[in-house]
Short mmCIF file of C-alpha atoms in Angstrom, two decimals:
data_model
loop_
_atom_site.label_atom_id
_atom_site.label_comp_id
_atom_site.label_asym_id
_atom_site.label_seq_id
_atom_site.Cartn_x
_atom_site.Cartn_y
_atom_site.Cartn_z
CA MET A 14 200.71 182.00 10.16
CA ALA A 15 198.53 178.93 10.50
CA PHE A 16 198.86 179.12 14.29
CA LYS A 17 197.83 182.77 14.28
CA SER A 18 194.80 181.97 12.10
CA LEU A 19 193.75 179.18 14.45
CA ALA A 20 194.17 181.47 17.43
CA ALA A 21 192.02 184.06 15.71
CA LEU A 22 189.31 181.50 15.02
CA LEU A 23 189.39 180.33 18.62
CA ALA A 24 189.13 183.92 19.79
CA VAL A 25 186.09 184.45 17.58
CA ALA A 26 184.53 181.21 18.82
CA GLY A 27 185.16 182.29 22.40
CA SER A 28 183.54 185.64 21.75
CA ILE A 29 180.45 183.92 20.31
CA GLN A 30 180.22 181.65 23.34
CA LEU A 31 180.48 184.63 25.68
CA ALA A 32 177.85 186.47 23.67
CA ASN A 33 175.51 183.48 23.82
CA ALA A 34 176.09 183.18 27.56
CA ALA A 35 175.27 186.86 27.97
CA LEU A 36 172.06 186.39 26.00
CA THR A 37 170.92 183.54 28.22
CA ARG A 38 172.13 184.98 31.54
CA ARG A 39 169.23 185.50 33.93
CA VAL A 40 168.65 188.73 35.77
CA ALA A 41 167.38 189.07 39.32
CA CYS A 42 163.95 190.70 39.46
CA PRO A 43 163.29 193.62 41.86
CA ASP A 44 160.94 191.42 43.92
CA GLY A 45 163.96 189.52 45.21
CA ILE A 46 162.25 186.21 44.43
CA ASN A 47 162.14 185.64 40.70
CA THR A 48 164.67 185.76 37.89
CA ALA A 49 164.09 186.26 34.18
CA THR A 50 166.00 186.11 30.93
CA ASN A 51 164.77 189.63 30.19
CA ALA A 52 164.23 192.24 32.90
CA ALA A 53 161.11 193.47 31.09
CA CYS A 54 159.37 190.22 32.06
CA CYS A 55 159.91 190.74 35.80
CA SER A 56 156.76 192.77 36.34
CA LEU A 57 154.65 189.91 34.99
CA PHE A 58 155.34 187.70 38.01
CA ALA A 59 153.28 190.00 40.23
CA VAL A 60 150.48 190.10 37.66
CA ARG A 61 150.51 186.32 37.43
CA ASP A 62 150.37 185.83 41.18
CA ASP A 63 147.58 188.38 41.56
CA ILE A 64 145.28 186.84 38.95
CA GLN A 65 146.01 183.30 40.10
CA LYS A 66 144.91 184.19 43.62
CA ASN A 67 142.16 186.73 43.04
CA LEU A 68 140.77 185.93 39.59
CA PHE A 69 141.32 182.21 39.15
CA ASN A 70 140.59 181.31 42.78
CA GLY A 71 144.00 179.84 43.57
CA ALA A 72 145.00 178.69 40.07
CA GLN A 73 141.74 176.94 39.20
CA CYS A 74 140.41 176.07 35.75
CA ASN A 75 137.24 177.92 36.75
CA ALA A 76 134.59 179.90 34.90
CA GLU A 77 136.75 183.02 35.10
CA ALA A 78 139.59 181.10 33.43
CA HIS A 79 137.24 179.96 30.67
CA GLU A 80 136.07 183.52 30.12
CA ALA A 81 139.62 184.86 30.12
CA LEU A 82 140.42 182.51 27.24
CA ARG A 83 137.29 183.58 25.36
CA LEU A 84 138.25 187.23 25.75
CA THR A 85 141.64 186.64 24.09
CA PHE A 86 139.92 185.41 20.96
CA HIS A 87 137.29 188.14 20.80
CA ASP A 88 139.95 190.84 21.13
CA GLY A 89 142.44 189.26 18.72
CA ILE A 90 140.21 188.11 15.85
CA ALA A 91 138.73 191.59 15.35
CA ILE A 92 141.06 192.51 12.49
CA SER A 93 140.41 192.49 8.76
CA ASN A 94 142.82 192.30 5.85
CA LYS A 95 140.19 193.86 3.62
CA ALA A 96 139.88 196.82 6.00
CA GLY A 97 143.61 197.49 6.22
CA ASN A 98 144.56 195.25 9.14
CA VAL A 99 143.58 197.75 11.81
CA GLY A 100 142.77 196.12 15.13
CA GLY A 101 143.74 192.67 16.37
CA ALA A 102 145.12 191.83 19.80
CA ASP A 103 145.30 195.45 20.91
CA GLY A 104 143.06 195.58 23.98
CA SER A 105 140.28 197.49 22.22
CA ILE A 106 137.57 195.28 23.73
CA MET A 107 138.64 196.53 27.17
CA LEU A 108 139.67 200.08 26.30
CA PHE A 109 136.44 200.70 24.38
CA SER A 110 134.29 198.24 26.29
CA GLU A 111 131.10 200.31 26.14
CA VAL A 112 131.24 200.03 22.35
CA GLU A 113 132.58 196.54 21.74
CA THR A 114 130.78 194.60 24.46
CA ALA A 115 127.53 195.87 22.93
CA PHE A 116 128.30 193.97 19.71
CA HIS A 117 126.09 190.89 19.41
CA ALA A 118 129.07 188.52 19.17
CA ASN A 119 130.48 189.92 22.43
CA ILE A 120 127.35 189.64 24.56
CA GLY A 121 128.29 188.50 28.05
CA LEU A 122 131.84 189.81 27.92
CA ASP A 123 130.98 193.11 29.61
CA GLU A 124 131.20 191.45 33.02
CA VAL A 125 134.46 189.67 32.15
CA VAL A 126 136.02 192.95 31.08
CA ALA A 127 134.75 194.69 34.22
CA ILE A 128 136.29 191.98 36.40
CA GLN A 129 139.66 192.23 34.66
CA LYS A 130 139.96 196.02 34.50
CA PRO A 131 141.05 196.46 38.16
CA PHE A 132 143.97 194.08 37.60
CA VAL A 133 145.19 196.20 34.70
CA ALA A 134 144.80 199.35 36.78
CA ARG A 135 147.03 198.14 39.61
CA HIS A 136 149.83 196.70 37.47
CA ASN A 137 152.19 198.22 34.95
CA ILE A 138 150.71 196.41 31.96
CA SER A 139 148.66 197.44 28.95
CA ALA A 140 145.15 196.14 28.39
CA ALA A 141 146.37 194.56 25.15
CA ASP A 142 149.06 192.52 26.90
CA PHE A 143 146.96 191.76 29.97
CA ILE A 144 144.14 190.14 28.02
CA GLN A 145 146.48 187.70 26.28
CA PHE A 146 148.62 187.13 29.37
CA ALA A 147 145.59 186.34 31.54
CA GLY A 148 144.36 183.94 28.88
CA ALA A 149 147.67 182.07 28.76
CA VAL A 150 147.79 181.81 32.56
CA ALA A 151 144.15 180.69 32.62
CA VAL A 152 144.84 177.80 30.25
CA SER A 153 147.80 176.70 32.38
CA ASN A 154 145.35 175.99 35.22
CA CYS A 155 143.54 173.31 33.22
CA PRO A 156 145.05 169.82 33.56
CA GLY A 157 146.24 168.44 30.26
CA ALA A 158 146.76 171.86 28.65
CA PRO A 159 149.90 172.91 26.81
CA ARG A 160 152.06 175.72 28.17
CA LEU A 161 151.20 178.64 25.93
CA PRO A 162 153.77 181.15 24.71
CA PHE A 163 153.43 184.80 25.65
CA PHE A 164 155.10 187.79 24.03
CA LEU A 165 155.10 191.22 25.66
CA GLY A 166 154.75 194.55 23.88
CA ARG A 167 151.52 194.70 21.91
CA LYS A 168 150.36 197.90 20.28
CA VAL A 169 147.52 199.60 22.12
CA ALA A 170 144.22 200.39 20.43
CA THR A 171 143.30 203.99 19.74
CA SER A 172 139.78 203.23 18.52
CA PRO A 173 137.19 200.44 18.80
CA ALA A 174 137.31 197.49 16.44
CA PRO A 175 134.58 197.42 13.78
CA ASP A 176 131.49 195.36 14.45
CA GLY A 177 130.95 192.09 12.60
CA LEU A 178 134.48 190.66 12.79
CA VAL A 179 133.88 187.99 15.46
CA PRO A 180 132.36 184.75 14.12
CA GLU A 181 129.11 183.69 15.77
CA PRO A 182 127.64 180.23 16.48
CA PHE A 183 124.80 180.67 13.97
CA HIS A 184 127.12 181.60 11.10
CA SER A 185 127.50 179.18 8.22
CA VAL A 186 130.73 177.27 7.62
CA ILE A 187 131.60 179.47 4.64
CA GLN A 188 131.02 182.62 6.71
CA ILE A 189 133.32 181.35 9.45
CA LEU A 190 136.07 180.17 7.11
CA ASP A 191 135.94 183.42 5.14
CA ARG A 192 136.12 185.50 8.32
CA PHE A 193 139.19 183.62 9.54
CA ALA A 194 140.80 183.85 6.09
CA ASP A 195 140.42 187.64 6.26
CA ALA A 196 141.87 187.96 9.79
CA GLY A 197 145.29 189.56 9.61
CA PRO A 198 147.71 189.99 6.74
CA VAL A 199 147.95 186.25 5.95
CA GLY A 200 144.69 184.97 7.43
CA PHE A 201 143.92 181.45 8.59
CA GLU A 202 143.66 178.30 6.52
CA ASP A 203 140.62 176.08 6.96
CA VAL A 204 142.49 173.56 9.12
CA GLU A 205 143.75 176.37 11.37
CA VAL A 206 140.14 177.23 12.20
CA VAL A 207 139.79 173.71 13.62
CA TRP A 208 143.01 174.19 15.61
CA ALA A 209 141.68 177.41 17.12
CA LEU A 210 138.44 175.70 18.15
CA SER A 211 140.44 173.36 20.38
CA ALA A 212 139.75 176.10 22.94
CA HIS A 213 136.23 174.70 23.23
CA THR A 214 137.57 171.74 25.19
CA ILE A 215 137.54 174.09 28.22
CA ALA A 216 134.72 176.39 27.18
CA ALA A 217 131.14 176.99 28.30
CA ALA A 218 128.15 178.89 26.96
CA ASN A 219 127.77 182.56 27.74
CA ASP A 220 124.37 183.97 26.77
CA VAL A 221 123.84 181.58 23.85
CA ASP A 222 120.77 180.02 25.44
CA PRO A 223 119.17 181.72 28.49
CA ASN A 224 117.94 178.31 29.64
CA ALA A 225 121.45 176.81 29.61
CA ALA A 226 123.73 179.35 31.28
CA GLY A 227 127.24 177.99 31.78
CA ALA A 228 126.58 174.81 29.81
CA PRO A 229 129.96 173.35 28.79
CA PHE A 230 130.83 172.31 25.24
CA ASP A 231 131.94 168.83 26.26
CA SER A 232 131.60 166.53 29.27
CA THR A 233 135.04 167.42 30.72
CA PRO A 234 135.07 171.25 30.78
CA PHE A 235 137.84 171.51 33.37
CA THR A 236 140.27 169.25 31.50
CA PHE A 237 142.12 170.10 28.30
CA ASP A 238 141.48 166.87 26.41
CA THR A 239 140.08 165.62 23.11
CA GLN A 240 136.55 164.83 24.32
CA PHE A 241 135.24 167.93 22.58
CA PHE A 242 136.22 166.60 19.16
CA LEU A 243 134.77 163.20 19.96
CA GLU A 244 131.46 164.36 21.37
CA THR A 245 130.68 166.88 18.62
CA GLN A 246 130.81 163.97 16.16
CA LEU A 247 128.03 162.06 17.96
CA ARG A 248 124.36 162.13 17.08
CA GLY A 249 122.48 164.66 19.21
CA GLN A 250 119.41 164.12 21.37
CA ASP A 251 116.72 166.55 22.50
CA PHE A 252 116.77 165.99 26.25
CA THR A 253 114.32 168.76 27.13
CA GLY A 254 111.77 168.66 24.35
CA LYS A 255 112.07 172.46 24.21
CA GLY A 256 114.27 172.64 21.16
CA THR A 257 117.37 174.83 20.94
CA ALA A 258 118.27 178.48 20.77
CA GLN A 259 119.76 180.28 17.78
CA GLY A 260 123.28 179.00 17.16
CA GLU A 261 122.68 175.81 19.16
CA VAL A 262 121.88 172.23 18.14
CA THR A 263 121.11 169.15 20.20
CA SER A 264 124.08 167.45 21.87
CA ALA A 265 124.86 163.84 22.70
CA VAL A 266 125.26 164.40 26.44
CA LYS A 267 122.72 165.93 28.78
CA GLY A 268 123.91 169.27 30.14
CA VAL A 269 126.38 169.81 27.30
CA MET A 270 125.71 172.51 24.70
CA ARG A 271 126.70 171.99 21.10
CA LEU A 272 127.15 175.10 19.03
CA GLN A 273 125.70 174.97 15.55
CA SER A 274 129.03 176.17 14.15
CA ASP A 275 130.97 173.34 15.84
CA HIS A 276 128.43 170.78 14.66
CA LEU A 277 128.69 171.94 11.04
CA LEU A 278 132.48 172.26 10.99
CA ALA A 279 132.77 168.70 12.33
CA ARG A 280 130.78 167.50 9.30
CA ASP A 281 131.87 169.82 6.49
CA SER A 282 134.13 168.32 3.80
CA ARG A 283 136.64 171.17 4.20
CA THR A 284 137.22 170.54 7.89
CA ASN A 285 135.76 167.18 8.95
CA CYS A 286 138.90 165.04 8.53
CA GLU A 287 141.02 167.57 10.42
CA TRP A 288 138.35 167.66 13.11
CA GLN A 289 138.32 163.87 13.48
CA SER A 290 142.14 163.73 13.54
CA PHE A 291 142.15 165.30 17.01
CA VAL A 292 140.09 162.50 18.59
CA ASN A 293 142.31 160.72 21.13
CA ASN A 294 145.38 162.59 19.86
CA PRO A 295 146.43 164.85 22.76
CA GLN A 296 149.87 165.58 21.32
CA LYS A 297 148.36 167.03 18.16
CA LEU A 298 145.85 168.92 20.30
CA HIS A 299 148.75 170.52 22.20
CA ASP A 300 150.89 171.34 19.21
CA ARG A 301 148.21 172.77 16.97
CA PHE A 302 146.51 174.78 19.72
CA ILE A 303 149.84 176.42 20.55
CA ASP A 304 150.16 177.36 16.86
CA ALA A 305 146.64 178.78 16.66
CA TRP A 306 146.90 180.54 20.04
CA LEU A 307 150.14 182.27 19.16
CA LYS A 308 148.82 183.45 15.81
CA ILE A 309 145.61 184.86 17.29
CA SER A 310 147.36 186.44 20.28
CA LEU A 311 149.72 188.34 17.97
CA LEU A 312 147.27 189.51 15.31
CA GLY A 313 148.06 193.09 14.38
CA ASN A 314 151.48 192.97 16.04
CA ASP A 315 155.08 192.28 15.02
CA GLN A 316 156.44 189.33 16.99
CA ASP A 317 160.03 190.26 16.15
CA ALA A 318 159.59 193.56 17.96
CA MET A 319 158.23 191.92 21.12
CA ILE A 320 159.80 190.24 24.15
CA ASP A 321 159.39 186.53 24.80
CA CYS A 322 158.13 186.19 28.38
CA SER A 323 156.78 182.66 28.03
CA GLU A 324 158.79 181.57 31.07
CA VAL A 325 156.35 183.43 33.34
CA ILE A 326 153.45 181.19 32.28
CA PRO A 327 153.06 178.27 34.73
CA GLU A 328 153.59 174.67 33.64
CA PRO A 329 150.18 172.94 33.40
CA THR A 330 149.54 169.63 35.13
CA THR A 331 150.07 166.74 32.75
CA ILE A 332 147.49 163.98 32.39
CA ASN A 333 147.40 160.61 30.68
CA VAL A 334 143.83 159.80 29.70
CA GLN A 335 142.28 158.09 26.72
CA ALA A 336 139.25 159.52 24.97
CA THR A 337 136.13 157.51 25.75
CA PHE A 338 132.56 157.59 24.64
CA PRO A 339 130.33 158.99 27.39
CA PRO A 340 128.41 156.33 29.34
CA THR A 341 125.81 154.41 27.29
CA LEU A 342 127.24 155.78 24.01
CA SER A 343 129.49 154.07 21.48
CA ASN A 344 130.62 154.05 17.85
CA LYS A 345 126.98 153.42 16.95
CA GLN A 346 126.22 157.07 17.72
CA VAL A 347 129.03 158.44 15.51
CA GLU A 348 127.90 160.47 12.51
CA GLN A 349 130.86 159.61 10.29
CA ALA A 350 131.83 162.60 8.18
CA CYS A 351 135.47 162.08 7.13
CA ALA A 352 135.53 159.80 4.11
CA ASP A 353 139.29 159.24 4.23
CA THR A 354 139.74 157.69 7.68
CA PRO A 355 137.46 155.52 9.84
CA PHE A 356 136.45 156.96 13.19
CA PRO A 357 138.71 155.68 16.00
CA THR A 358 137.50 152.65 17.95
CA LEU A 359 137.21 153.76 21.57
CA LYS A 360 135.94 152.34 24.84
CA SER A 361 132.76 153.60 26.49
CA ALA A 362 132.94 155.03 30.00
CA PRO A 363 131.09 152.86 32.53
CA GLY A 364 128.01 153.91 34.45
CA PRO A 365 124.63 155.46 33.71
CA ALA A 366 124.05 158.27 31.24
CA THR A 367 126.07 161.37 32.13
CA VAL A 368 124.45 164.63 33.22
CA VAL A 369 127.03 167.41 33.11
CA ALA A 370 126.66 170.31 35.52
CA PRO A 371 127.00 173.90 34.29
CA VAL A 372 130.23 175.80 34.84
CA ALA A 373 129.44 178.17 37.69
CA THR A 374 130.98 181.59 38.15
CA ASN A 375 132.71 182.49 41.42
CA PRO A 376 130.47 184.80 43.52
CA ALA A 377 133.49 186.14 45.41
CA VAL A 378 135.11 187.35 42.18
CA ARG A 379 131.85 188.98 41.08
CA ALA A 380 131.47 190.59 44.50
CA ASN A 381 134.77 192.41 43.98
CA LEU A 382 133.10 194.38 41.21
CA HIS A 383 131.06 196.27 43.77
CA LYS A 384 133.83 197.08 46.25
#
């Protein structure tokens, strides 16, 4: 009897092993090149290759990649718990672009949407999934970035998102924290807002200041590093003598734009210690941005009902760099805000004062709009 029981247990164990093997068995994709753990992910390889070549200029961390990341946020965050959780990452900003790109918070995204629409049209993918997929691929092109997860199968919008749900640079800290707290059924905690703003390490201005088109938010806009959190904590300087536009404050580095919202969040008692904790901490930057990205990219959707296609996202290039003060700057320029922990002691980069060039768009990509 004992032998029979053992045999039965072994049989059950064998069945579980076979079942697990079946779950992890890869399938050959119709293209004859790629394999996937789920056949539904196969079509994404062609989408990936197309946007890498024709949108991101051969897998570059270019302006189009920056804008693709921005679009993921503007589509996803447009959901409100108070309004019944309608909206979210559902593609509405592309499907109803004439409405949503006219919202003040979305100024400048009309061209981004127009550039991306042809890619959606020639592939079997929804606008909702494409926006988030393109954003994840875009981030993978930036050295130092984490590999972002991607789930397939978002619901598709049937109406535009309401206006007023995307935070703006001139909003107060309480407005921004309240807006995030109301996004989705569970909302975002204050520290999660800081995690989400890690995206600004590879971001640039779009229609914030007409005199500073393409101005990056830190001195290394093509590298996913912690310089953004360092440089927003430094005392600003007026390099032009012309002042700043609405939603903008003076920055510490010439050519870099500092958003008023970033400046205030770096100094507010609810967020300043979390902000400072990212300085020279790339592992935390990776881990927490993945958390924030996934949450935003799934707003309004049920992850359990979706397919994990993260394997299609390329592996970013790893880097090993230490955060440094820009040339001529040091701890003397730090506006200490976190009362709990001293600001890290860092080296200053050598050389004269830095002048950071704007992030330029690719004329060839824009030219495709008129073909």
